[in-house]
Short mmCIF file of C-alpha atoms and ligand atoms in Angstrom, two decimals:
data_model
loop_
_atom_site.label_atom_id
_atom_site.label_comp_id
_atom_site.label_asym_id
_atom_site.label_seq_id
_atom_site.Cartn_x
_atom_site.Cartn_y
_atom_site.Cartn_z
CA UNK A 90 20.25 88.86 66.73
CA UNK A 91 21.27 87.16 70.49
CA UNK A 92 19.54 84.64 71.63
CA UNK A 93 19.81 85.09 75.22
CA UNK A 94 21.60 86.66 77.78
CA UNK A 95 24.37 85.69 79.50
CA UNK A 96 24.90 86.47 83.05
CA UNK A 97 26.96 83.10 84.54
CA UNK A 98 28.95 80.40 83.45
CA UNK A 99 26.14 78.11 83.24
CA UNK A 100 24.98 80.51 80.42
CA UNK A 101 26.97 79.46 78.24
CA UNK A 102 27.09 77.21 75.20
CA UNK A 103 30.40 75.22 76.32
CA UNK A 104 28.64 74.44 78.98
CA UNK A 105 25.68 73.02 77.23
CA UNK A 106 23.70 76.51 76.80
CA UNK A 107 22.35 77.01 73.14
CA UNK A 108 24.45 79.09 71.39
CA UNK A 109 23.85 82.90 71.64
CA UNK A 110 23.57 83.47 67.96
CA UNK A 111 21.32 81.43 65.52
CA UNK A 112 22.97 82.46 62.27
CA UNK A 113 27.04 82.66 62.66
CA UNK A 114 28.55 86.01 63.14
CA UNK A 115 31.71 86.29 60.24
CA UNK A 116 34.96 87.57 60.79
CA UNK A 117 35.37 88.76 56.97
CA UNK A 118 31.72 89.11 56.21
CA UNK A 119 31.45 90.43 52.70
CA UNK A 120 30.76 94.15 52.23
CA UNK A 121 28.49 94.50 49.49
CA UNK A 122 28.40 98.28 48.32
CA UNK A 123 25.47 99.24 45.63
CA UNK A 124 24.28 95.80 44.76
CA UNK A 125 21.50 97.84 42.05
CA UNK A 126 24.87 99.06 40.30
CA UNK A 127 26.12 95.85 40.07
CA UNK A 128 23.46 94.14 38.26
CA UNK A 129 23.66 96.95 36.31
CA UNK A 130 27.11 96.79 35.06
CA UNK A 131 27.10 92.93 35.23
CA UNK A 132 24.06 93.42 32.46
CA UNK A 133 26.45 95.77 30.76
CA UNK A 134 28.71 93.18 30.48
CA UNK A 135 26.74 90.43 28.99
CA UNK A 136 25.40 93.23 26.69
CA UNK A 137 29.01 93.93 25.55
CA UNK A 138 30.25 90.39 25.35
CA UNK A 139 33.61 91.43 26.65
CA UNK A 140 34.15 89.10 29.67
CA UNK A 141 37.62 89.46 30.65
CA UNK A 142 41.23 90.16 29.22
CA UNK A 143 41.36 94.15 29.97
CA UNK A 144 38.11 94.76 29.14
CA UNK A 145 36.65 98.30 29.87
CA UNK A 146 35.13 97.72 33.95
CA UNK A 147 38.76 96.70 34.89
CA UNK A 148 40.38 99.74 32.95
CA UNK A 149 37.94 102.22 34.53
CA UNK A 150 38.78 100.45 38.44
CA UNK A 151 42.19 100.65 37.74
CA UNK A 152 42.08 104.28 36.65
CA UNK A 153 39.82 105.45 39.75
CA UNK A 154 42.08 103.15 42.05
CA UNK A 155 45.52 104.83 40.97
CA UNK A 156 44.02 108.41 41.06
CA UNK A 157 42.26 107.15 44.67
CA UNK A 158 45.77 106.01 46.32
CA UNK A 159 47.68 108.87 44.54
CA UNK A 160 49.82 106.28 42.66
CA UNK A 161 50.73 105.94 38.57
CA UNK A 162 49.81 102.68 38.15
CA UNK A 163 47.57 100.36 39.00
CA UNK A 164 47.37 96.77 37.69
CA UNK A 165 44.68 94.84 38.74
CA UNK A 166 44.74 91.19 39.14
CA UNK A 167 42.35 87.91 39.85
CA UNK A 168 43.74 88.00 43.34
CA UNK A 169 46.19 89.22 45.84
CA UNK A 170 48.18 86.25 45.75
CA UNK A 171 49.11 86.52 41.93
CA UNK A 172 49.33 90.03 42.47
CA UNK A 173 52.19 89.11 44.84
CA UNK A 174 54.19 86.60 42.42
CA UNK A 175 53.83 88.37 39.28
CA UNK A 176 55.35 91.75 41.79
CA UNK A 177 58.00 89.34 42.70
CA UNK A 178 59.02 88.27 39.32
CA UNK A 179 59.18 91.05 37.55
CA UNK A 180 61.09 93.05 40.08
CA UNK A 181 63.75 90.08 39.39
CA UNK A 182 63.87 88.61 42.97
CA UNK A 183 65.99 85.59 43.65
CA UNK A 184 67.82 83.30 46.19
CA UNK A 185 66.16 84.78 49.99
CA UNK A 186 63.76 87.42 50.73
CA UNK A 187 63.04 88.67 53.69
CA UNK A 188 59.30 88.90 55.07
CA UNK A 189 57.71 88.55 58.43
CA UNK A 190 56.53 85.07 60.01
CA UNK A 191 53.55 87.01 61.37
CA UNK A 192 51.08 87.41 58.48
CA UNK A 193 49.09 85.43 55.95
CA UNK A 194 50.70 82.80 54.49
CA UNK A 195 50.31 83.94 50.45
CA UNK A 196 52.81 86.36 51.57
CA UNK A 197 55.55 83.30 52.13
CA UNK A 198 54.16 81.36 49.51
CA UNK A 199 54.05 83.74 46.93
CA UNK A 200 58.11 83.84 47.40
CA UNK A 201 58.30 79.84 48.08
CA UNK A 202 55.52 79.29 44.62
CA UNK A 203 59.19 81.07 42.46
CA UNK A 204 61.44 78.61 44.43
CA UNK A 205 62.76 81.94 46.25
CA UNK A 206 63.68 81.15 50.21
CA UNK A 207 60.93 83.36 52.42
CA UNK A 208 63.40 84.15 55.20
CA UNK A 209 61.60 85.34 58.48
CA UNK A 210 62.09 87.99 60.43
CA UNK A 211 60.37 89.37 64.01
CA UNK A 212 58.07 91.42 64.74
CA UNK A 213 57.52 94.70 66.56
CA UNK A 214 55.08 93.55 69.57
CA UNK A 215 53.34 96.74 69.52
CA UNK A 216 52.61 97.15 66.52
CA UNK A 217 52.61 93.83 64.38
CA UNK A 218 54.76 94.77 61.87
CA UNK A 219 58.42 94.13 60.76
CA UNK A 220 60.99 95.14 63.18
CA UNK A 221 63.90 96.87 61.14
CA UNK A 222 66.79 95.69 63.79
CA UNK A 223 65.97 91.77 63.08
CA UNK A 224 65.44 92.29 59.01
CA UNK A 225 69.30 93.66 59.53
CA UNK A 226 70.12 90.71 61.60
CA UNK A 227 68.78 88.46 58.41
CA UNK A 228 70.60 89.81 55.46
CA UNK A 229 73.03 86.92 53.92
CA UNK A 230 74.60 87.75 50.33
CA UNK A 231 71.92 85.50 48.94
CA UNK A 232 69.23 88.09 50.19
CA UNK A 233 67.92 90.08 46.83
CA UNK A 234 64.37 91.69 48.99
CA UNK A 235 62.33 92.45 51.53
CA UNK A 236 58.88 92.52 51.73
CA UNK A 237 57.27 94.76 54.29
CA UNK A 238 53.68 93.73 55.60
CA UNK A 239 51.18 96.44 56.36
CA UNK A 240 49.76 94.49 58.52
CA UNK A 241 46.35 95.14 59.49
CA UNK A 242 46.27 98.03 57.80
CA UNK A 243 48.88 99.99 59.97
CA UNK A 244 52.03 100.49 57.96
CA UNK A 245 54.96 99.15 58.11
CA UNK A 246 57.97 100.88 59.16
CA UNK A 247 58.56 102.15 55.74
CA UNK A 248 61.51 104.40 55.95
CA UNK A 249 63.71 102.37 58.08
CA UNK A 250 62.87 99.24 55.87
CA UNK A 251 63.63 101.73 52.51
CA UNK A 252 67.19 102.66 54.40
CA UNK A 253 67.90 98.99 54.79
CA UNK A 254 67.18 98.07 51.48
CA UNK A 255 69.17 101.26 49.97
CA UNK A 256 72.28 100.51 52.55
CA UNK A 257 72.43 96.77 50.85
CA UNK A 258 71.37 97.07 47.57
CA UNK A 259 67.67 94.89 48.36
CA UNK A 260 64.67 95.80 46.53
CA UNK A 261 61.56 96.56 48.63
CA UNK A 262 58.15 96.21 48.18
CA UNK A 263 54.92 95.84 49.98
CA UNK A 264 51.95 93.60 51.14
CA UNK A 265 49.40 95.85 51.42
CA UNK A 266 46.70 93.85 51.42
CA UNK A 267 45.17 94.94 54.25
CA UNK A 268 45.75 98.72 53.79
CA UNK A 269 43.52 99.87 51.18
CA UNK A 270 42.93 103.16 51.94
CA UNK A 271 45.42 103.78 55.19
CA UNK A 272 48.30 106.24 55.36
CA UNK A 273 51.70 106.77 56.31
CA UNK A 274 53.07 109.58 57.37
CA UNK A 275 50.16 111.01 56.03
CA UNK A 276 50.45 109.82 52.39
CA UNK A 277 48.12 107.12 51.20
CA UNK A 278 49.95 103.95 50.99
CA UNK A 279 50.38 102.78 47.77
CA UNK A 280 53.53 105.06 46.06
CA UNK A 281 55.93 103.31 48.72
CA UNK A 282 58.78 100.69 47.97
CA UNK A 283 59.52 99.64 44.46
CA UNK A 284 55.45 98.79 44.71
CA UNK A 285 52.98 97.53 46.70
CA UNK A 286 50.41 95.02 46.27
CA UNK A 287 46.82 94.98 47.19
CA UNK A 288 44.19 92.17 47.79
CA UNK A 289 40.20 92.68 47.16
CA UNK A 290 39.39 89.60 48.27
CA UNK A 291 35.85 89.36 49.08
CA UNK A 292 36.82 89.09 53.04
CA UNK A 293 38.63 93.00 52.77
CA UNK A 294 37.45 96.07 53.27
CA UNK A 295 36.99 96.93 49.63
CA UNK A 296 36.40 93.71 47.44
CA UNK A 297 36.27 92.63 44.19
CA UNK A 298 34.74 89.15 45.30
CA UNK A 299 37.96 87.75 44.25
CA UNK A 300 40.94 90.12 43.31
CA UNK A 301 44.11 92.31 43.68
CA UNK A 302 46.50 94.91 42.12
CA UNK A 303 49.71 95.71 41.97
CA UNK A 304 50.40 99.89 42.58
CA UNK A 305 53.47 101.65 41.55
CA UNK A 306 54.82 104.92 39.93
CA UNK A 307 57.69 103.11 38.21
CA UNK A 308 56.33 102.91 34.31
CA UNK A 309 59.15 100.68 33.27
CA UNK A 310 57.79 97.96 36.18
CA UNK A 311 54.08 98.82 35.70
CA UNK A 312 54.37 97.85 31.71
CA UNK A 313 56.49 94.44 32.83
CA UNK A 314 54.01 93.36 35.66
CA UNK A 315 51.19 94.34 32.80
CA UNK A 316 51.90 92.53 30.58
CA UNK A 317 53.39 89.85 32.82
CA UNK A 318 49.45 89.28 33.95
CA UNK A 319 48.50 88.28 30.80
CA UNK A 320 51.38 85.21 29.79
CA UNK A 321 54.26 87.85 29.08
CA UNK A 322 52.15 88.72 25.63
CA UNK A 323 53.48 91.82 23.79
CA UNK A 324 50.76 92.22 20.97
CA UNK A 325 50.09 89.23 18.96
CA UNK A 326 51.90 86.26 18.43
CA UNK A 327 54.90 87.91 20.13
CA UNK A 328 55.84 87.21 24.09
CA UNK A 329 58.43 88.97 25.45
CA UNK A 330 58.56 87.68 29.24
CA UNK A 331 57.92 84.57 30.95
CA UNK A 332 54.40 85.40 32.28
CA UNK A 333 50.86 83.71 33.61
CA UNK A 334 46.94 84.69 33.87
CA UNK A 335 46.30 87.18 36.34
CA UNK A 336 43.76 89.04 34.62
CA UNK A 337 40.69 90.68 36.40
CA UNK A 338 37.71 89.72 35.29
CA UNK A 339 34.89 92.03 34.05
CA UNK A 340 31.83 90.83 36.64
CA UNK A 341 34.97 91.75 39.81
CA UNK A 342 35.10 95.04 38.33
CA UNK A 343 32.07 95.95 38.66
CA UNK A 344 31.97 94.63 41.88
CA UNK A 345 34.54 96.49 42.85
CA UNK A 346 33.19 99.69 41.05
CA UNK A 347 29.60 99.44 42.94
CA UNK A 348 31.92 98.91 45.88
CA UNK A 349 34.03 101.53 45.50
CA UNK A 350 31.67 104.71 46.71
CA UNK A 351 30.19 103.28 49.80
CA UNK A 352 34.56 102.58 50.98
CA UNK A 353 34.05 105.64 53.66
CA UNK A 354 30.77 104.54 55.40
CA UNK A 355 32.27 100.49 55.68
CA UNK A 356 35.19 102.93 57.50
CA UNK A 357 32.61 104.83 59.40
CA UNK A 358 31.09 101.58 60.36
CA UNK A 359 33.98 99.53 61.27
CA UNK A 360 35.48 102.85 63.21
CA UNK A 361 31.98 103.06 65.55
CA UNK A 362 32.35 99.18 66.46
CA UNK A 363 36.21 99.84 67.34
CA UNK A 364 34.90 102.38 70.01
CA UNK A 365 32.30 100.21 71.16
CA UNK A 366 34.56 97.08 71.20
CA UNK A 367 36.73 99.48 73.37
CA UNK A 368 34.11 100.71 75.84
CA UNK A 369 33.22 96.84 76.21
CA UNK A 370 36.54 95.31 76.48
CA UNK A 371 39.50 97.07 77.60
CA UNK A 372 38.10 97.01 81.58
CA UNK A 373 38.20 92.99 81.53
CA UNK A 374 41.89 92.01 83.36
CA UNK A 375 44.60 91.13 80.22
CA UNK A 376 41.80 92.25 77.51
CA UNK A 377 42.99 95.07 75.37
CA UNK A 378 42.17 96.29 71.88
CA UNK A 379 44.70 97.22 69.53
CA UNK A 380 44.72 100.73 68.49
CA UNK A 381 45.74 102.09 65.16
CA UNK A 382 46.28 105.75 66.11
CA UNK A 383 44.58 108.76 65.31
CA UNK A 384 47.48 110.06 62.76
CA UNK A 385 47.03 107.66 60.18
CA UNK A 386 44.13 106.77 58.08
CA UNK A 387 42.96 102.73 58.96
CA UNK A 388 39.75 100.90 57.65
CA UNK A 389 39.87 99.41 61.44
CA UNK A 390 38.44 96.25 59.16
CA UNK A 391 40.60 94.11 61.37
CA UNK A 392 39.01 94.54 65.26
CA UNK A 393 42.22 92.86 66.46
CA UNK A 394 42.17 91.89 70.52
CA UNK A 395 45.06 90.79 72.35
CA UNK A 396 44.91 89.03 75.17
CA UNK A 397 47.43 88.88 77.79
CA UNK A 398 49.00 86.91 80.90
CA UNK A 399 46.55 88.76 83.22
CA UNK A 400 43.39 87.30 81.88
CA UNK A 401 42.93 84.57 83.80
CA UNK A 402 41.24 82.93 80.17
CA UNK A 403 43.58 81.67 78.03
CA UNK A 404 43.56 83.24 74.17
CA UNK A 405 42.72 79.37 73.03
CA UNK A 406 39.65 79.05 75.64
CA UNK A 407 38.12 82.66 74.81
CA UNK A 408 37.93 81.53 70.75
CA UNK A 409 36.28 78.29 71.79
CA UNK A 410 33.97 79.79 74.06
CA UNK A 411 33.21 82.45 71.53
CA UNK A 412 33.66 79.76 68.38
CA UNK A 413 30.19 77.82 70.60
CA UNK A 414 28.37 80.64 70.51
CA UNK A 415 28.67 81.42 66.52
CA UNK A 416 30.75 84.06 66.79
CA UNK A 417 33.15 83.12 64.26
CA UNK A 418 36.32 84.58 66.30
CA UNK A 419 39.81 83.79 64.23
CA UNK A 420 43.22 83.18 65.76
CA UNK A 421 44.68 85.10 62.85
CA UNK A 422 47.82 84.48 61.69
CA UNK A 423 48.22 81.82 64.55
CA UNK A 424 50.77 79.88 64.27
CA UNK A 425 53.37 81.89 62.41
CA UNK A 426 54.34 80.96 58.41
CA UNK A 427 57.20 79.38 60.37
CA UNK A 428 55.66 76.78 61.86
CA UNK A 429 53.41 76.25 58.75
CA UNK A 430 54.45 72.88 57.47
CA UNK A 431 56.41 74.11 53.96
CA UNK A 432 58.24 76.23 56.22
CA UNK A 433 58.52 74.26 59.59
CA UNK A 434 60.69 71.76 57.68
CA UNK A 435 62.55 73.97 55.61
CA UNK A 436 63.37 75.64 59.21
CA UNK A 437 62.71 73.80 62.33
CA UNK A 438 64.62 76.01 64.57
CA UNK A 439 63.40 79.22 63.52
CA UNK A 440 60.94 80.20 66.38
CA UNK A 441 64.43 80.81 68.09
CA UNK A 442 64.66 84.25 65.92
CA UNK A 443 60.86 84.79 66.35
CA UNK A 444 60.20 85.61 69.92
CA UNK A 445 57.82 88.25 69.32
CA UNK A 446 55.97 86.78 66.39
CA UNK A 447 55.25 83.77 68.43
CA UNK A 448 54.32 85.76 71.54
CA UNK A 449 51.99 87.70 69.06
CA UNK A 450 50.64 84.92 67.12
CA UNK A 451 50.12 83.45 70.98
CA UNK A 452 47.32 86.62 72.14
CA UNK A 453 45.49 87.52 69.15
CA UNK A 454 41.76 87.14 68.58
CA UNK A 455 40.25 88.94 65.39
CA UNK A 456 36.44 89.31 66.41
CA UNK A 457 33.87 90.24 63.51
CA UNK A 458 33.71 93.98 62.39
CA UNK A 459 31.37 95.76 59.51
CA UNK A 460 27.80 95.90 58.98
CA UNK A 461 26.36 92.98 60.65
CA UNK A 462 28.08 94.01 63.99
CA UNK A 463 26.00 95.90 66.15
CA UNK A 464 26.25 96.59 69.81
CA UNK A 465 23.96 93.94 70.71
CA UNK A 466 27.02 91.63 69.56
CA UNK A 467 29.20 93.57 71.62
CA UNK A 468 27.72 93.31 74.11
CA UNK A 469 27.27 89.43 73.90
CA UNK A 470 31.06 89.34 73.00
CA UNK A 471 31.47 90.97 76.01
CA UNK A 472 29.35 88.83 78.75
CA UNK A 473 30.83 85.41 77.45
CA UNK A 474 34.37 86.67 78.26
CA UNK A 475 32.86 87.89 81.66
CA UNK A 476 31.54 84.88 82.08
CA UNK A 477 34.00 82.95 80.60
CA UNK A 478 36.92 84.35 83.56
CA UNK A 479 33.94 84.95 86.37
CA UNK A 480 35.19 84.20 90.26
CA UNK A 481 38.61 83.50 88.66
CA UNK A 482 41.85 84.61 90.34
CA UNK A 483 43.34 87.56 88.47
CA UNK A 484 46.83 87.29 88.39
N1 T4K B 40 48.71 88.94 52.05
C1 T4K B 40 48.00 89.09 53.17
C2 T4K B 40 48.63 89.81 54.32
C3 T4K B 40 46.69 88.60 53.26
O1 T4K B 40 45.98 88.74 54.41
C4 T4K B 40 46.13 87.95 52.15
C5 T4K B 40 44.78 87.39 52.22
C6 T4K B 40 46.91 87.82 50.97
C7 T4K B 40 48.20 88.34 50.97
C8 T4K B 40 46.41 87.12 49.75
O2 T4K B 40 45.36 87.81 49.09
P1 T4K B 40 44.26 86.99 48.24
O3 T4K B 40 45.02 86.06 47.29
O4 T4K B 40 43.39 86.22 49.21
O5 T4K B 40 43.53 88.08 47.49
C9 T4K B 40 40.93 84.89 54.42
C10 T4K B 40 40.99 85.32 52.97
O6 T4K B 40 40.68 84.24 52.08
C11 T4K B 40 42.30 85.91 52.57
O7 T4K B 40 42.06 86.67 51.40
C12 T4K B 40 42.84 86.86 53.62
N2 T4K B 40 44.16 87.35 53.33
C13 T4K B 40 42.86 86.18 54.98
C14 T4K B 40 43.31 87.13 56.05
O8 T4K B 40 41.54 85.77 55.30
P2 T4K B 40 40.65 82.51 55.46
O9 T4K B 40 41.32 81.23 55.17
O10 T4K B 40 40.59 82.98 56.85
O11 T4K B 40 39.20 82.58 54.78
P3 T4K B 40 37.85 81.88 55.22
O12 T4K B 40 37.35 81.10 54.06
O13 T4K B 40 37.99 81.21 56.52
O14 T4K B 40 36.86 83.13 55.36
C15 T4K B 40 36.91 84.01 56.46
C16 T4K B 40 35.51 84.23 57.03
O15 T4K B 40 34.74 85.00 56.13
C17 T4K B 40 34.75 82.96 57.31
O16 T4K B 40 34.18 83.04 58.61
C18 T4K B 40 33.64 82.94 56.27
C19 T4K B 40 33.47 84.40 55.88
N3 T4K B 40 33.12 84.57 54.48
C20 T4K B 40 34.06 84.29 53.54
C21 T4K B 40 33.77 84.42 52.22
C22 T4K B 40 34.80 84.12 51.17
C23 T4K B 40 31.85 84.97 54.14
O17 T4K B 40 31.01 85.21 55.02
N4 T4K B 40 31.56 85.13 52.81
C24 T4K B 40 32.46 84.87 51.82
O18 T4K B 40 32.16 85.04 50.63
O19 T4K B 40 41.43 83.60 54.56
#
C-alpha cells in the first residue's frame, strides 16, 4: 500500500520525503502456491519419518516435472547451484568452458568450484543472451563446453550454440534457471543440449524454498548425475563415482508440489503487471521494457527495464531513488562475473571482449513482479521516475 503521492521532486524520499511504501516491495518475493497442501504433506512427512535421501515427495516432483517439460529425466537437487556442478562433472568437463559474463554468478562459479576456467563471452544486446559469433571467437583447444544461459527466461540461441558445439567437438548444456516453463521454438525448454539445469530457489517463479534439477533425455547421464547427487553411491557399501550431497529434501518437495498447480496463474499474474509496467513506462524518454515476444512461452517473472542514454536519470540514480522509497529495485547481474573479484583477477582485461555485456549490465533495473504488485505500485514506480527526471533536458 503507497503512502503518498508523488507529484514533484520535493516528493520524494531522497529528498527527505518518507518513503512511499511502509513495508518493502521484493524483487523475488516468494510465491507461495497452496500453503493448506503443504502442511499437509509436510504432516505426511513427519508421519512417514522419511526426511530426505529420495524419499517419495521428491520422486513424485520429479516424475510430474519431467512429464511437465516433456523431458526423460529429471533429477532434483538441494539447489540450482549443485545442480550446475554435479551437470558439469558428470558430463566430464575440463580445462575452459565457455559461458556468458552477463548472468548470475553460480553459473561461473559452478565451473571455477571444479577448478575448470569460466571463459566469457558477449552478449546479444537485444536479447541478453549468448551471442554465437563471440562464443566462436573464444574457442582455444583447451575449451571442452559451453554453457548457454536462458537468461530471463528467453532462450538462448540454442541451435546456433548446438552447431558450434557439434562443429568443435564441445559439449553443451544449459542454465535454465530462469526458464521453468518457457519455450523455444515452441518446445518447452528442458530436452535441449546434453541437459539443462533448473533452479527452484525460493526467489523463482516455481520454488522449492531452496532447490534445483537437472533435465535430460540421455539415460546413461541421468543415472551418473543420479547417483552423483548422492556421494557417487551405487547400492550399499559400493561407490562407483566421485560424487557429493545434492539431495532434495522431503519438506522442498512438497513445497514444490503445493506449488506446482497454481505455476499458470503466478504467469497470469506476472504477464498483467508486464502490460501495466508497459502502459506506465515505455512513454518516459530512454525508459523501455524488455519484451519477451509473443512466440514463446515466458513466466515474465523477471520485469526487466532498461534504461538508456536518453533518460536524462542515470540507471544508478533511478535504483536509489526507487531503493528510498522501499521498492527493492535490483541492478541484476550488474557488474558482469568478469569484474566479480575471482574473475577480475583471473582476467583484468576482459571487459575488452565484453562490450555488450557491460553496456547491458550498465541499463538494467529488475523492478518487483508477482502477487504483491499491483497497479497502485505501478503507478508509484512510475511518478518517482517522473519525478525523478522532471524539468530535465532530454537529450
Ligand atoms: N544460474 C542463474 C542464472 C541464477 O539466476 C541462479 C540463481 C543460479 C544459477 C543458482 O541457483 P540457486 O543455487 O540459487 O538455486 C537471488 C537468488 O538467491 C538466486 O537464486 C537467483 N539466481 C538470483 C537471481 O537472485 P540474490 O543475492 O539477489 O538474493 P537476495 O537474498 O538478495 O533475495 C532477493 C530478494 O528477494 C530480496 O529483496 C529479498 C527477497 N526475498 C528473498 C528470499 C530468499 C524474500 O522476500 N523472501 C525470501 O525468502 O540472489
Amino acid at each position: 500500500m503507497a503512502t503518498k503521492r508523488i507529484q514533484t521532486t520535493k516528493d520524494l524520499a531522497i529528498n527527505g520525503a518518507p518513503p512511499a511504501f511502509e513495508e518493502p516491495l521484493h524483487v523475488g518475493r516468494p510465491n507461495i502456491g497452496d500453503q493448506k497442501r503443504f502442511l499437509e504433506l509436510t504432516s505426511q512427512i513427519l508421519d512417514n519419518r522419511w526426511l530426505t535421501n529420495n524419499g517419495p515427495l521428491v520422486r513424485e516432483l520429479e516424475s510430474k516435472i519431467a512429464s511437465l517439460l516433456g523431458v526423460k529425466h529429471c533429477i532434483a537437487m538441494c539447489n540450482g547451484t549443485v545442480a550446475l556442478e554435479i551437470a558439469i562433472r558428470a558430463l566430464g568437463l575440463e580445462g575452459e568452458v565457455i559461458v556468458p559474463s552477463y548472468t548470475f554468478i553460480a553459473t561461473a562459479h559452478a565451473l571455477h568450484w571444479q577448478a575448470i576456467t569460466p571463459v566469457f563471452a558477449d552478449i546479444d544486446p537485444s536479447t541478453h543472451n549468448l551471442d554465437p559469433d563471440s562464443v566462436r571467437r573464444m574457442i582455444t583447444p583447451r575449451t571442452t563446453g559451453i554453457i548457454g544461459v536462458h537468461l530471463w527466461g528467453r532462450a538462448a540461441p540454442v541451435d546456433e550454440l548446438q552447431a558450434i558445439a557439434d562443429e568443435h567437438g564441445l559439449k553443451l548444456m544449459f542454465d535454465a534457471a530462469h526458464a521453468f516453463g518457457s519455450t523455444y521454438k515452441g518446445q518447452t525448454i528442458g530436452s535441449f543440449g546434453a541437459c539443462e539445469v533448473l533452479s527452484f530457489h525460493a526467489t523463482k517463479a516455481f520454488n522449492t524454498m531452496e532447490g534445483g534439477a537437472v533435465v535430460t533425455n540421455d539415460d546413461e547421464l541421468a543415472e551418473t548425475i543420479r547417483l552423483m547427487r548422492n556421494f557417487g553411491f551405487n547400492g550399499y557399501d559400493n561407490v562407483i563415482h566421485p560424487g557429493t550431497n545434492g539431495k532434495m529434501i522431503e519438506v522442498c518437495a512438497a513445497m514444490g508440489l503445493a506449488n506446482l498447480d497454481g505455476f499458470d496463474d503466478i504467469v497470469a499474474v506476472n504477464r498483467r503487471n508486464h502490460d501495466a509496467y508497459k502502459r506506465a513506462l515505455n512513454d518516459i524518454p530512454g525508459i523501455s521494457v524488455l519484451e519477451y515476444g509473443s512466440s514463446e512461452r515466458n513466466s515474465y517473472h523477471y520485469l526487466v527495464v532498461e534504461v538508456g542514454a536518453r533518460c536524462p536519470a542515470g540507471r544508478d540514480e533511478i535504483v536509489a531513488a526507487l531503493q528510498a522509497e522501499n521498492i527493492l529495485a535490483r541492478k541484476y547481474f550488474w557488474p558482469g562475473c568478469h569484474k566479480m573479484k575471482p574473475y577480475r583477477d583471473l582476467y583484468p582485461h576482459a571487459g575488452l571482449l565484453l562490450p555488450n555485456s557491460e553496456a547491458v549490465a550498465g541499463r538494467v533495473i529488475v523492478l518487483p513482479n508477482g502477487a504483491a504488485v499491483d497497479d497502485v505500485a505501478v503507478s508509484t514506480i512510475r511518478d518517482v521516475i517522473v519525478a525523478l527526471i522532471d524539468k530535465r533536458p532530454i537529450s
